[in-house]
Amino acid sequence: MKKEKSIKMITIFTVICALVAFISLFSSYLLSLYLSHKLNIDTREAGSIGIIGGADGPTAIYLSGQSSSYLFTAIFALLTILGFIYLVVIKYKKNHN
């Protein structure tokens, strides 16, 4: 019973890691590649400045640039692969015992 619960938790964790890796890959690489092709701009020089101000509060200036989240994507992709391999090995052992 406890082993089945741990397998279920590992399955859920693997699916979550796969979703995070896919979303991270899409937002950091594929989306910028698509927008650079569609809008004919160079994403290596991408960045933005946003100024938010109001009559009754302070003005805030937000600077953003291109973040390097490839390590983040690689970590979650690796966790997904390891989780998938573990689940395949557990299923193989269960079928051959």
Short mmCIF file of N, CA and C in Angstrom, two decimals, residues 13-14 16-19 21 75-85:
data_model
loop_
_atom_site.label_atom_id
_atom_site.label_comp_id
_atom_site.label_asym_id
_atom_site.label_seq_id
_atom_site.Cartn_x
_atom_site.Cartn_y
_atom_site.Cartn_z
N PHE A 13 4.82 13.97 -9.45
CA PHE A 13 6.00 14.82 -9.48
C PHE A 13 6.63 14.85 -10.87
N THR A 14 6.67 13.71 -11.54
CA THR A 14 7.24 13.63 -12.89
C THR A 14 6.40 14.43 -13.87
N ILE A 16 4.44 17.00 -13.18
CA ILE A 16 4.62 18.42 -12.87
C ILE A 16 5.96 18.92 -13.40
N CYS A 17 7.01 18.15 -13.22
CA CYS A 17 8.33 18.54 -13.74
C CYS A 17 8.31 18.64 -15.26
N ALA A 18 7.61 17.73 -15.92
CA ALA A 18 7.52 17.78 -17.37
C ALA A 18 6.78 19.03 -17.83
N LEU A 19 5.71 19.39 -17.14
CA LEU A 19 4.97 20.59 -17.50
C LEU A 19 5.80 21.86 -17.28
N ALA A 21 9.08 22.07 -17.27
CA ALA A 21 10.15 22.10 -18.28
C ALA A 21 9.61 22.54 -19.63
N ILE A 75 17.31 21.49 -15.52
CA ILE A 75 17.10 20.77 -14.26
C ILE A 75 15.75 20.06 -14.27
N PHE A 76 14.70 20.74 -14.67
CA PHE A 76 13.39 20.11 -14.68
C PHE A 76 13.27 19.04 -15.76
N ALA A 77 13.95 19.22 -16.87
CA ALA A 77 13.96 18.18 -17.89
C ALA A 77 14.68 16.93 -17.38
N LEU A 78 15.78 17.14 -16.66
CA LEU A 78 16.51 16.01 -16.08
C LEU A 78 15.66 15.28 -15.04
N LEU A 79 14.97 16.04 -14.19
CA LEU A 79 14.09 15.41 -13.20
C LEU A 79 12.96 14.62 -13.87
N THR A 80 12.45 15.14 -14.98
CA THR A 80 11.41 14.42 -15.72
C THR A 80 11.93 13.11 -16.28
N ILE A 81 13.11 13.16 -16.87
CA ILE A 81 13.70 11.95 -17.45
C ILE A 81 13.99 10.92 -16.37
N LEU A 82 14.55 11.36 -15.25
CA LEU A 82 14.85 10.42 -14.15
C LEU A 82 13.57 9.81 -13.58
N GLY A 83 12.53 10.62 -13.41
CA GLY A 83 11.26 10.10 -12.92
C GLY A 83 10.65 9.09 -13.87
N PHE A 84 10.73 9.38 -15.16
CA PHE A 84 10.19 8.46 -16.16
C PHE A 84 10.96 7.14 -16.16
N ILE A 85 12.29 7.22 -16.08
CA ILE A 85 13.10 6.00 -16.05
C ILE A 85 12.78 5.18 -14.80
#
